[in-house]
GROMACS .gro file of C-alpha atoms in nm:
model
  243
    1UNK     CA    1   8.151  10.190   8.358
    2UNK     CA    2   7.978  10.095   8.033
    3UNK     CA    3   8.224   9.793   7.994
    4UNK     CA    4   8.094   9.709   8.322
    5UNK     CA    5   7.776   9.687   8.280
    6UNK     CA    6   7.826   9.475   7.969
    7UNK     CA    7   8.027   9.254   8.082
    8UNK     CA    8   7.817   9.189   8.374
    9UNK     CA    9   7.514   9.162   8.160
   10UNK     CA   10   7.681   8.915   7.935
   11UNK     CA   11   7.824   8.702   8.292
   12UNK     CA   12   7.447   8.702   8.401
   13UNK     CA   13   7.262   8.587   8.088
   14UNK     CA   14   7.530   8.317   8.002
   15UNK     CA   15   7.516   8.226   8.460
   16UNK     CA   16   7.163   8.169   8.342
   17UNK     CA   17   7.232   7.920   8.077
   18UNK     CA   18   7.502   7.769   8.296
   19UNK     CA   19   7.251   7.711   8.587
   20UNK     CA   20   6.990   7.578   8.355
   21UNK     CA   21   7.184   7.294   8.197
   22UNK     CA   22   7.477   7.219   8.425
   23UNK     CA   23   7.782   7.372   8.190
   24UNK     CA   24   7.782   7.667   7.883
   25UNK     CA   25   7.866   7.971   8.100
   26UNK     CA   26   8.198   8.017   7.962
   27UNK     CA   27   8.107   7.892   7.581
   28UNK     CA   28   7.848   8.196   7.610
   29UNK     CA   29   7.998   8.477   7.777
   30UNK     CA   30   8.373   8.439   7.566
   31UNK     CA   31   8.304   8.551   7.247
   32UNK     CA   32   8.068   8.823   7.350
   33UNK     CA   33   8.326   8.976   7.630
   34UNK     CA   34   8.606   8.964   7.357
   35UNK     CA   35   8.373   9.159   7.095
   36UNK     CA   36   8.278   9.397   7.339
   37UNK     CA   37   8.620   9.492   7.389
   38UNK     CA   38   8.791   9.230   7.700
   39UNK     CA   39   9.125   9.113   7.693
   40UNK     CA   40   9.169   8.735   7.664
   41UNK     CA   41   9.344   8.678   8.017
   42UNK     CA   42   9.109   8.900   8.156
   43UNK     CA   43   8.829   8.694   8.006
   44UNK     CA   44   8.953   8.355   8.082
   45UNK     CA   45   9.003   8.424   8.478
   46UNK     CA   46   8.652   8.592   8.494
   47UNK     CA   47   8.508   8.275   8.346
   48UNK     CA   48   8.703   8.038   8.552
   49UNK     CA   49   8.630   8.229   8.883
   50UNK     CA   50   8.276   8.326   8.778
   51UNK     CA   51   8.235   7.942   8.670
   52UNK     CA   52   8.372   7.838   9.026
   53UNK     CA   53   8.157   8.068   9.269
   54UNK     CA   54   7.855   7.984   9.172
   55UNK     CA   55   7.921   7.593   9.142
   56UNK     CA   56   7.973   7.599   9.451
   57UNK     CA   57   7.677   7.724   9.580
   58UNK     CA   58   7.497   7.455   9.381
   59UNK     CA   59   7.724   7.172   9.522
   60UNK     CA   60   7.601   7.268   9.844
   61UNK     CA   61   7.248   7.311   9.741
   62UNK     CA   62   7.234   6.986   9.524
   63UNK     CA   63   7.513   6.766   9.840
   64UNK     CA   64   7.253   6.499   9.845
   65UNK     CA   65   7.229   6.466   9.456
   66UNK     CA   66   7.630   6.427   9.427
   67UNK     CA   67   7.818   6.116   9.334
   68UNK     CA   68   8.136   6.219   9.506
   69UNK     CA   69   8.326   5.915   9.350
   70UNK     CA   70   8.204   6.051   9.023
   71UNK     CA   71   8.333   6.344   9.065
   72UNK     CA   72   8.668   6.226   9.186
   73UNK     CA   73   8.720   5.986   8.940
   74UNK     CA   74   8.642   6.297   8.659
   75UNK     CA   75   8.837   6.549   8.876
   76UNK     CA   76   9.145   6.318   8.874
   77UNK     CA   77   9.108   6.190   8.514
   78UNK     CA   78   9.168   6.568   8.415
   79UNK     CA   79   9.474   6.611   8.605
   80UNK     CA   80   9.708   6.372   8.359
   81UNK     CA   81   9.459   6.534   8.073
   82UNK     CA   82   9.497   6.896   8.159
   83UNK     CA   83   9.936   6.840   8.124
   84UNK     CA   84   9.876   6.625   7.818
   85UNK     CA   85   9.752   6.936   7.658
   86UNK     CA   86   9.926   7.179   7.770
   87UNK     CA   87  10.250   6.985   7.620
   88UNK     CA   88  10.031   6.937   7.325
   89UNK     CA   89  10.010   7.341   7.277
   90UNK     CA   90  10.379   7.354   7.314
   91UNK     CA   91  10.417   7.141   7.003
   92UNK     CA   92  10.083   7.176   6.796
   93UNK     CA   93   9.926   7.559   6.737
   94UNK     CA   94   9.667   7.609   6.834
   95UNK     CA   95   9.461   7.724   6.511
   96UNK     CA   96   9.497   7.306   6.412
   97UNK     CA   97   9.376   7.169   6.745
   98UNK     CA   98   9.057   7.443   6.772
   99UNK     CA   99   8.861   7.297   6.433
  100UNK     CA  100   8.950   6.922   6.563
  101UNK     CA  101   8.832   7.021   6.906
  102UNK     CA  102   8.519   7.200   6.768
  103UNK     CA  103   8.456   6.860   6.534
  104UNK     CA  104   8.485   6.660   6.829
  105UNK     CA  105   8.233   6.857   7.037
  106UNK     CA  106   7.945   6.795   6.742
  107UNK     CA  107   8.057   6.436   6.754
  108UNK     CA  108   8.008   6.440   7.057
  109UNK     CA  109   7.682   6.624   7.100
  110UNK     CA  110   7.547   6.339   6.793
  111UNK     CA  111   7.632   6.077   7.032
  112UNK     CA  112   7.446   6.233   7.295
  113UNK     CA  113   7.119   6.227   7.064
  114UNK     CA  114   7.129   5.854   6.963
  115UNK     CA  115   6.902   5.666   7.168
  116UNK     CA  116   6.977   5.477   7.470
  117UNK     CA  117   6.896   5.065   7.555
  118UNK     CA  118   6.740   5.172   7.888
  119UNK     CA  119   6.608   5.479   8.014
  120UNK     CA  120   6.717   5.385   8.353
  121UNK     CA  121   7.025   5.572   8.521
  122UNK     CA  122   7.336   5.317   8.477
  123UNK     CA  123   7.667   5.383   8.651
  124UNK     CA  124   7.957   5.407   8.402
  125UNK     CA  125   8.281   5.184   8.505
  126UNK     CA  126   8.576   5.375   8.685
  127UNK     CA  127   8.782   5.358   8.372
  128UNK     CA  128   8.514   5.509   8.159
  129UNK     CA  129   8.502   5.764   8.423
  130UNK     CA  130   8.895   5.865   8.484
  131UNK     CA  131   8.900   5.884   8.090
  132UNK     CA  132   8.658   6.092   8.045
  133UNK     CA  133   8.789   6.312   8.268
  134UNK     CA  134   9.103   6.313   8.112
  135UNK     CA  135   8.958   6.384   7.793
  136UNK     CA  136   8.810   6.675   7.914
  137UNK     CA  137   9.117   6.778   8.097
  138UNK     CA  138   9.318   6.785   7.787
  139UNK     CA  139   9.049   7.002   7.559
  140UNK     CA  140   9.040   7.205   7.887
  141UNK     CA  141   9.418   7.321   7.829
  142UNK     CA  142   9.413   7.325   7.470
  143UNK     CA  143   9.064   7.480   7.378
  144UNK     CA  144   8.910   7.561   7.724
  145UNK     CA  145   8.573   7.300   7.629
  146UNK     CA  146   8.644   7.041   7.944
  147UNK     CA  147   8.253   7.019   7.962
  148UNK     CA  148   8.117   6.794   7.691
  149UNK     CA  149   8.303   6.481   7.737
  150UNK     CA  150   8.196   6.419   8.140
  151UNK     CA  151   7.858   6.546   7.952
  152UNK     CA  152   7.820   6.311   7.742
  153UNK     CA  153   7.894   6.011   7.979
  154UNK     CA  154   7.634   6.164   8.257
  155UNK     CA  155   7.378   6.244   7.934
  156UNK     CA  156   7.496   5.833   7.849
  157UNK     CA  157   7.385   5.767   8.215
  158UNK     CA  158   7.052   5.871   8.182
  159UNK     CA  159   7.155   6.070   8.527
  160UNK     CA  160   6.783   6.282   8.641
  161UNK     CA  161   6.882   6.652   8.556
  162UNK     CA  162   6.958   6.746   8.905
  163UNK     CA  163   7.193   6.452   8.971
  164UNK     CA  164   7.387   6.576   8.598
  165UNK     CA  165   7.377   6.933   8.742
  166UNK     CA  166   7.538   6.830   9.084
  167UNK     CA  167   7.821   6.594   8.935
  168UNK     CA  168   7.894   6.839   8.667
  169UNK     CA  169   7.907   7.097   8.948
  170UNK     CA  170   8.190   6.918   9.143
  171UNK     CA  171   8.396   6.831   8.851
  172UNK     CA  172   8.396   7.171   8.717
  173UNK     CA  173   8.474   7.305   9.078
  174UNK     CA  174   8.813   7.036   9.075
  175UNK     CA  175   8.880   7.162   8.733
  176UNK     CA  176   8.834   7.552   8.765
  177UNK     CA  177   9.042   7.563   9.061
  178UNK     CA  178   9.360   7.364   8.923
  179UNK     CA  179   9.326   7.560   8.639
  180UNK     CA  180   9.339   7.915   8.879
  181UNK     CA  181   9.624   7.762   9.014
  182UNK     CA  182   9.798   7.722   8.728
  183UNK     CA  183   9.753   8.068   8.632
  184UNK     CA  184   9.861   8.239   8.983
  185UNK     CA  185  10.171   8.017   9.022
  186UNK     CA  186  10.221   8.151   8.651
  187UNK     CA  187  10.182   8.504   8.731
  188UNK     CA  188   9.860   8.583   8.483
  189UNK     CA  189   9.639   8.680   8.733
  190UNK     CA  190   9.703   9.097   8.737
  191UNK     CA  191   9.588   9.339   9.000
  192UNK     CA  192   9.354   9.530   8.729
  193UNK     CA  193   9.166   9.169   8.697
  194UNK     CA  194   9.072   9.178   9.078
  195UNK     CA  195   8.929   9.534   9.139
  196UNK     CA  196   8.664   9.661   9.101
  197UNK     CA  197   8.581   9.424   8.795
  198UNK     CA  198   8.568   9.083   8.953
  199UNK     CA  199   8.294   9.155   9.267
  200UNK     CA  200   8.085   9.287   9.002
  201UNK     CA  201   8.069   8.966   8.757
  202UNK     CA  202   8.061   8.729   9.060
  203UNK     CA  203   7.713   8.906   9.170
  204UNK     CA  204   7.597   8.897   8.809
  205UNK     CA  205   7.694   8.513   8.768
  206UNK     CA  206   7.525   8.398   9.131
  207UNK     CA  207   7.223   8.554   9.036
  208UNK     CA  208   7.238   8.438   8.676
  209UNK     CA  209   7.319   8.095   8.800
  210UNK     CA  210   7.038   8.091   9.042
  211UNK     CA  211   6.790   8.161   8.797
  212UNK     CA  212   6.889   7.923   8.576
  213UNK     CA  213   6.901   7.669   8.872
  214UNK     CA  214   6.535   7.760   8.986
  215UNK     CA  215   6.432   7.723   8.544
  216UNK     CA  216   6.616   7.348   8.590
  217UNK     CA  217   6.401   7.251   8.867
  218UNK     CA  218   6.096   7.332   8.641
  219UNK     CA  219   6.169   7.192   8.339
  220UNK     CA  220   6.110   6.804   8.230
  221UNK     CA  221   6.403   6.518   8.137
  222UNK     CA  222   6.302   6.532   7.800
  223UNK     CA  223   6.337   6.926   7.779
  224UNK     CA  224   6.667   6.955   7.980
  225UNK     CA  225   6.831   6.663   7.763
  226UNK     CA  226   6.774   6.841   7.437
  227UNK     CA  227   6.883   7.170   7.554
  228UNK     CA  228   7.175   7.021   7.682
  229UNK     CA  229   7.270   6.868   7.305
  230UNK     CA  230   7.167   7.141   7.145
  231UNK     CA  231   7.404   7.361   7.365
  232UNK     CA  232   7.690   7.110   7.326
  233UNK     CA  233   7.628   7.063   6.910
  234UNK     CA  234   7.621   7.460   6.893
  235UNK     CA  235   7.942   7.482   7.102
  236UNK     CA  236   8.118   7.249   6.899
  237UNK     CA  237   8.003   7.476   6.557
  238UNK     CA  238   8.122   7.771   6.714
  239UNK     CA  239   8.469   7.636   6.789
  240UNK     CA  240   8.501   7.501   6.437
  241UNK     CA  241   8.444   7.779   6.237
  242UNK     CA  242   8.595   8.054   6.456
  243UNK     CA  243   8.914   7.814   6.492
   0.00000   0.00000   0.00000
């Protein structure tokens, strides 16, 4: 019952985070879960489904604010991404590709804070779009961060923080539920994972996510955008030095 309760509590304050600035839940509640005692499978299919649920609920809140051929142009990109890097993990361990991930994050998150011609949103070309979700397909399968490249090419577009929420919502929601899919045709997802566990840290990440939803309506463009680097710089550190 105690892991329960912590691992709930981590879900929520990490939904929180995740509902504030569009991505971060799983960057958040991973290393805590582990230390507190999780297994990694367990971990990795609470995060996906706890990611999905509540991204769902915002796509619905937040239809109007979608760019569905953003988001289809990201989802897809990650498809030919995501089996990139799982062939890469067949080939290259994995203790080589987490520092160059983690060094690519920060690079990212730099590129984020260099300042932009026009403050105006700007629609990024197709190709720019299908790449980047490839790109985050393939660090998806090899390091599970598939958030800061479509991050940085919304942050790029000077999207308004409720349009970046929305597309990031739909992209994650293609992402998280190929990557499901690859785990129940792969027979990872155990009985023990389901019950009683799962309803518990699916409450705990809709009401964490809707908190941090209500703190994103609140907050100015300026604000959001450097929480949003700030998140992605950190979660590029932390990758680096624990890989």
């Amino acid at each position: 019952m105690t892991l329960l309760l912590v691992g709930a509590l981590c879900i929520g304050i990490a939904s929180i985070i995740g509902g504030a600035t569009g991505f971060g839940t799983a960057l958040v509640a991973t290393p805590v879960m582990l230390l507190v005692g999780f297994d990694v499978p367990e971990v990795v299919f609470v995060n996906l489904v706890a990611g999905l649920v509540p991204r769902v609920n915002v796509a619905y809140q937040l239809r109007s604010q979608i760019n569905w051929r953003r988001v289809a142009l990201l989802g897809g990109g990650s498809l030919p991404g995501a089996w990139l890097g799982a062939v890469t993990l067949s080939v290259l361990p994995e203790q080589y590709l987490k520092p160059a991930a983690g060094a690519l994050v920060m690079v990212c998150g730099i590129a984020m804070a260099l300042p932009v011609r026009t403050e105006t949103p700007r629609q990024p070309s197709a190709a720019a779009q299908a790449l980047t979700g490839a790109v985050g397909g393939y660090l998806g399968t090899t390091t599970s961060l598939n958030g800061p490249p479509p991050v940085l090419l919304l942050m790029r577009a000077r999207l308004p923080p409720l349009a970046f929420i929305a597309d990031l919502a739909g992209y994650f929601i293609v992402a998280n539920v190929m990557a499901l899919g690859m785990l129940f045709i792969r027979g990872e997802i155990t009985d023990s994972m389901l019950w009683p566990r799962l309803p518990v840290f699916v409450i705990a990440a809709l009401v964490g996510n809707l908190t941090g939803l209500s703190i994103a309506r609140r907050i100015t463009p300026g604000m959001f955008r450097s929480a949003v680097i700030v998140l992605v710089i950190a979660s590029g550190a932390v990758t680096l030095v624990v890989g």
